Amino acid sequence: MISPSLTSLSTYGEDRSASHLRFLMVAEINGLIRPEIRALIAGLCAALLCAAATPSADAAPSTAKAVSQPAVLSVTQLAPGLYAHRGHDDVATRQNGGDIANVGFVIGTRCVAVIDTGGTAAEGRALRAAIRAVTPLPVCYVINTHMHPDHILGNAAFVDDHPQFVGSDKLAEAEMSHAANYLRVLTRELGDVAAGSRVIPPTLPVHDTLDLDLGSRVLTLRTWKTAHTNNDLTVYDKRTGTLWLADLLFAGCLPVIDGSVLGWLDDLATIRALPGVRRVVPGHGPLRVQWPQALDAERDYLARLARDVRAAIRAGQTMQQAVDTIGVDQRGRWRLVDVYHRRNVTAAYAELEWEQ
């Protein structure tokens, strides 16, 4: 997801950034206890705190106050060794700390792979603390599913782990062309909560597909044609049948086009037909969704958008007329419609007017 306050450098004239952070405090264990035992107890305490803070994977996190101190990110175990944190259903604000994307990690017998790191270095540190509360295994991979800041600006928290940073072979160029703007907007919107956040490009680019072995657990990464962005990537855990779709799937939150509505529809058709998928993780919205119904809802929105924009173009409507009239009934069906729907119409119009 991308913030409405960002000035675009993208194909369709607009780019939105979103980032966000939500933490829980970890009890510090002191006293005359052997260091390794103290670390174990601290981890157990942290895990209990996380569990207490997240009664349901489907419950949206509270945005009662801004969080600006070290903490452990609340996570939910969706399958054995696969954990996720649900971001807020919102744009990035100082109140929510920029924690608006779903992020998580997968544990093998050898090491851990992180899937997206959140919208700030602080959120990344909280995610790292959540990993340490569950396992002492090293982080060997940090996977970024696409370029948007709510998914990548926590990378800095993992630099000292010396992982491979993994992403689409188109990710580095996309990140570098937007990095300065992302960080400028993040600092303006979040203030000191954004401290230490920076763009770290991939060290291991993915062209088409790539398998990552975590030890008795292989993750299959796959890149896609231009859809949500031109650098989308998914992660499939064959052991549990879990497909981490990231922002190729928005659940309840309005899908945001920063790429191609037609490419996205093509990708969704391919994704829906993939064998072995028992569970999917969206980039925004509840961590547990009905499959494939959640994808079908998104597909229907995008297909209707494309159909209505084509009709407007054939009728000779200007872009502004299309923006003012298309999809006015979507309010109430999706969260953040007022923020993103008009932008989606603009993006679709700019793409589809060249079909004629």
XYZ file of C-alpha atoms in Angstrom:
356
model
C 0.000 0.000 0.000
C 1.185 3.534 -0.644
C 0.498 6.835 1.031
C -1.669 9.509 -0.574
C 0.848 12.143 0.498
C 3.637 10.825 -1.725
C 4.497 12.637 -4.935
C 4.782 10.073 -7.700
C 7.755 9.110 -9.782
C 5.871 6.160 -11.272
C 4.374 5.413 -14.664
C 0.885 6.591 -13.844
C 1.822 9.800 -12.112
C 1.153 8.818 -8.509
C 2.874 6.771 -5.852
C 1.703 6.224 -2.343
C 3.764 5.186 0.619
C 2.624 3.558 3.776
C 4.473 2.442 6.753
C 3.662 1.676 10.321
C 4.618 0.411 13.700
C 2.901 -1.195 16.668
C 4.742 -2.658 19.650
C 4.408 -4.261 23.058
C 6.934 -3.767 25.862
C 9.068 -6.801 26.820
C 9.785 -7.487 30.453
C 13.520 -7.214 31.122
C 14.881 -10.161 33.118
C 17.484 -9.180 35.706
C 19.219 -10.862 38.589
C 21.859 -13.475 39.135
C 20.825 -15.897 36.428
C 23.086 -17.477 33.860
C 22.903 -15.403 30.634
C 21.527 -18.215 28.514
C 18.747 -18.906 31.051
C 17.977 -15.211 31.361
C 17.639 -14.972 27.572
C 15.293 -17.962 27.507
C 13.065 -16.514 30.228
C 13.031 -13.141 28.507
C 11.958 -14.795 25.287
C 9.145 -16.660 27.012
C 7.946 -13.471 28.656
C 8.027 -11.660 25.347
C 6.076 -14.424 23.648
C 3.415 -14.310 26.369
C 3.131 -10.559 26.022
C 2.717 -10.887 22.268
C 0.032 -13.538 22.647
C -1.860 -11.439 25.172
C -1.831 -8.466 22.835
C -3.255 -10.341 19.844
C -6.482 -12.140 20.781
C -7.203 -12.938 17.143
C -5.306 -12.870 13.875
C -8.381 -11.212 12.394
C -8.554 -8.424 14.962
C -7.219 -5.135 13.647
C -4.593 -3.633 15.977
C -5.419 -0.652 18.131
C -4.285 2.819 17.109
C -4.856 4.423 20.487
C -1.446 6.067 20.765
C 1.848 6.412 18.999
C 4.579 3.973 20.019
C 8.136 5.255 20.114
C 10.074 2.881 22.342
C 11.738 -0.523 21.838
C 9.231 -3.355 21.825
C 8.279 -6.750 20.473
C 5.883 -6.905 17.558
C 2.783 -8.998 18.196
C 2.694 -12.065 15.960
C 0.304 -14.935 15.302
C 1.392 -18.470 14.372
C -0.639 -19.255 11.254
C 0.971 -22.666 10.694
C 3.847 -24.562 12.330
C 6.899 -22.319 12.132
C 5.097 -19.595 10.163
C 4.310 -16.346 11.973
C 2.672 -13.108 10.864
C 1.838 -9.686 12.249
C -1.235 -7.797 11.094
C -0.711 -4.133 10.313
C -3.312 -1.435 10.841
C -5.985 -0.920 8.196
C -4.962 2.674 7.630
C -2.507 4.984 5.944
C 0.725 5.691 7.795
C 0.372 8.227 10.592
C 2.316 9.224 13.662
C -0.463 7.706 15.760
C -0.113 4.254 14.226
C 3.649 4.582 13.831
C 3.578 3.510 10.189
C 2.679 -0.135 10.944
C 0.148 -0.814 8.180
C 1.439 -3.887 6.323
C 1.284 -7.557 7.227
C 4.804 -8.846 7.894
C 6.178 -12.112 9.241
C 8.744 -14.885 9.238
C 9.234 -18.593 8.537
C 11.465 -20.882 10.611
C 13.421 -23.844 9.244
C 15.840 -26.148 11.060
C 18.828 -24.072 9.948
C 17.659 -20.468 9.859
C 14.820 -17.955 9.543
C 13.425 -16.082 6.543
C 11.734 -12.741 7.177
C 8.933 -11.736 4.814
C 8.771 -7.944 4.686
C 10.050 -5.835 7.573
C 7.533 -3.043 8.046
C 7.518 0.679 7.533
C 10.256 1.889 9.886
C 13.500 0.703 11.404
C 11.691 0.685 14.744
C 9.094 -1.742 13.426
C 11.881 -3.866 11.986
C 13.558 -3.996 15.407
C 10.265 -5.021 16.972
C 9.842 -7.764 14.379
C 13.375 -8.960 15.046
C 12.598 -9.062 18.772
C 9.503 -11.143 18.029
C 11.677 -13.605 16.115
C 14.102 -13.814 19.030
C 11.177 -14.497 21.351
C 10.390 -17.610 19.299
C 13.741 -18.969 18.077
C 17.499 -18.413 18.479
C 18.156 -19.456 14.868
C 19.878 -16.869 12.677
C 18.060 -14.761 10.116
C 19.513 -15.854 6.779
C 17.070 -14.181 4.392
C 15.083 -10.944 4.411
C 12.537 -11.145 1.603
C 10.923 -7.968 0.302
C 7.763 -8.637 -1.686
C 7.791 -5.270 -3.488
C 9.063 -1.706 -3.251
C 6.486 0.074 -1.103
C 7.901 1.584 2.087
C 5.475 -0.086 4.493
C 7.109 -3.386 3.492
C 10.812 -2.484 3.225
C 11.859 0.324 5.558
C 12.361 -2.034 8.496
C 15.251 -3.728 6.670
C 17.855 -1.709 8.562
C 17.020 -3.619 11.750
C 18.442 -6.814 10.214
C 21.704 -5.543 8.750
C 23.800 -6.832 11.648
C 22.413 -10.337 11.064
C 24.171 -10.321 7.663
C 21.293 -11.948 5.769
C 20.739 -12.046 2.062
C 18.216 -9.357 1.148
C 15.972 -10.922 -1.484
C 13.585 -9.360 -3.981
C 12.485 -9.187 -7.584
C 15.181 -8.422 -10.115
C 13.254 -5.193 -10.758
C 13.154 -4.192 -7.093
C 16.499 -2.416 -6.748
C 15.841 0.024 -9.580
C 12.326 0.745 -8.304
C 13.555 1.329 -4.754
C 16.373 3.612 -5.763
C 14.139 5.781 -7.938
C 11.726 6.313 -5.042
C 13.963 6.126 -1.956
C 14.529 9.835 -1.371
C 10.836 10.610 -1.681
C 9.796 7.717 0.535
C 12.142 8.800 3.312
C 11.224 12.468 3.015
C 7.520 11.724 3.377
C 8.124 9.204 6.158
C 10.064 11.736 8.208
C 7.457 14.415 7.610
C 4.541 12.167 8.586
C 6.087 10.191 11.459
C 8.777 12.482 12.850
C 11.231 10.785 15.196
C 9.394 7.454 14.845
C 11.050 7.235 11.416
C 14.589 7.543 12.807
C 17.069 5.065 11.335
C 14.796 3.963 8.502
C 16.503 3.514 5.150
C 16.205 1.639 1.894
C 18.428 -1.428 1.610
C 18.359 -2.922 -1.896
C 18.356 -6.667 -2.552
C 21.623 -8.571 -2.586
C 19.929 -11.633 -4.086
C 17.651 -10.722 -7.009
C 14.977 -13.142 -8.206
C 14.287 -13.617 -11.895
C 11.223 -15.802 -12.410
C 11.588 -18.266 -9.476
C 14.041 -19.101 -6.713
C 14.064 -21.746 -3.965
C 15.418 -20.826 -0.523
C 16.328 -23.718 1.793
C 15.886 -22.841 5.474
C 16.798 -26.365 6.556
C 14.150 -29.060 6.003
C 11.937 -26.281 4.659
C 12.070 -24.796 1.177
C 10.406 -21.533 0.234
C 9.639 -20.960 -3.436
C 9.804 -17.325 -4.506
C 8.134 -16.203 -7.707
C 8.045 -12.901 -9.548
C 5.023 -11.690 -11.503
C 4.163 -9.468 -14.422
C 3.373 -5.848 -13.581
C 0.344 -5.815 -11.282
C 0.256 -4.010 -7.924
C 3.764 -2.835 -8.898
C 6.280 -3.926 -11.515
C 8.300 -5.796 -8.867
C 5.795 -8.046 -7.067
C 7.004 -11.302 -5.529
C 5.227 -14.118 -3.686
C 6.524 -16.707 -1.217
C 5.202 -20.283 -1.136
C 5.845 -22.624 1.789
C 5.159 -26.090 0.405
C 5.307 -27.724 3.846
C 2.168 -25.915 5.014
C 0.622 -25.014 1.659
C 0.894 -21.338 2.581
C 1.182 -18.738 -0.171
C 2.299 -15.316 1.054
C 0.705 -13.044 -1.541
C 1.633 -9.723 0.071
C 0.085 -6.830 -1.856
C -1.100 -8.964 -4.727
C -3.988 -9.592 -2.307
C -5.774 -6.919 -0.288
C -8.379 -8.343 2.109
C -11.047 -5.829 3.066
C -8.747 -2.905 2.252
C -9.102 -1.426 -1.221
C -6.529 -2.776 -3.702
C -4.103 -0.056 -4.786
C -2.837 0.085 -8.365
C 0.743 1.257 -8.775
C 1.345 -0.932 -11.803
C -1.230 -2.383 -14.206
C -4.872 -3.284 -13.690
C -4.743 -5.678 -16.649
C -1.529 -7.301 -15.486
C -2.991 -7.711 -12.014
C -6.069 -9.444 -13.384
C -3.871 -11.799 -15.406
C -1.761 -12.593 -12.349
C -4.826 -13.278 -10.210
C -6.098 -15.814 -12.750
C -2.757 -17.617 -12.611
C -2.588 -17.474 -8.818
C -6.113 -18.837 -8.417
C -5.163 -21.921 -10.425
C -1.973 -22.707 -8.496
C -2.013 -26.248 -7.050
C -1.405 -27.056 -3.406
C -2.443 -23.719 -1.911
C -4.280 -24.244 1.370
C -3.711 -20.876 2.998
C -2.850 -17.367 1.776
C -1.502 -14.328 3.597
C -2.592 -10.939 2.228
C -0.464 -7.821 2.384
C -3.234 -5.882 4.134
C -6.242 -6.973 6.143
C -6.953 -10.091 8.216
C -4.216 -12.707 8.339
C -6.739 -15.517 7.929
C -8.999 -15.222 4.909
C -11.249 -17.545 2.952
C -9.536 -18.978 -0.114
C -10.207 -18.309 -2.947
C -13.103 -16.032 -1.987
C -10.793 -13.221 -0.858
C -9.035 -13.254 -4.215
C -12.347 -13.337 -6.057
C -13.530 -10.183 -4.276
C -10.383 -8.332 -5.300
C -10.619 -9.653 -8.858
C -14.225 -8.474 -9.117
C -13.266 -4.945 -8.041
C -10.405 -4.729 -10.532
C -12.423 -6.286 -13.364
C -15.300 -3.885 -12.817
C -12.876 -0.969 -12.652
C -11.351 -1.952 -15.998
C -14.783 -2.479 -17.573
C -16.162 0.858 -16.362
C -13.060 2.801 -17.374
C -13.160 1.273 -20.854
C -16.813 2.267 -21.154
C -16.002 5.814 -20.057
C -13.228 6.085 -22.636
C -15.504 4.785 -25.399
C -18.127 7.340 -24.344
C -15.605 10.130 -24.721
C -15.360 10.982 -21.034
C -12.294 12.821 -19.839
C -10.163 11.346 -17.093
C -11.671 13.764 -14.576
C -15.207 12.803 -15.584
C -14.329 9.143 -15.177
C -12.772 9.774 -11.770
C -15.893 11.625 -10.629
C -18.392 8.970 -11.734
C -16.856 5.488 -11.716
C -17.325 3.249 -8.698
C -19.146 5.739 -6.507
C -20.959 2.807 -4.864
C -17.709 1.211 -3.641
C -17.757 3.213 -0.412
C -18.747 0.847 2.387
C -17.528 -2.235 0.534
C -13.835 -1.605 1.153
C -11.764 0.247 3.721
C -9.813 3.293 2.479
C -12.018 3.787 -0.582
C -11.954 7.557 -0.117
C -8.155 7.506 -0.085
C -7.409 5.234 -3.040
C -10.355 4.595 -5.364
C -10.104 7.820 -7.365
C -6.386 7.200 -7.787
C -7.146 3.713 -9.081
C -9.513 5.170 -11.666
C -6.780 7.586 -12.730
C -4.235 4.776 -13.075
C -6.641 2.540 -14.995
C -7.658 5.361 -17.340
C -4.023 6.213 -18.104
C -3.374 2.563 -18.936
C -6.513 1.718 -20.868
C -6.866 4.826 -23.027
C -4.015 3.474 -25.159
C -5.915 0.270 -25.956
C -8.122 2.027 -28.498
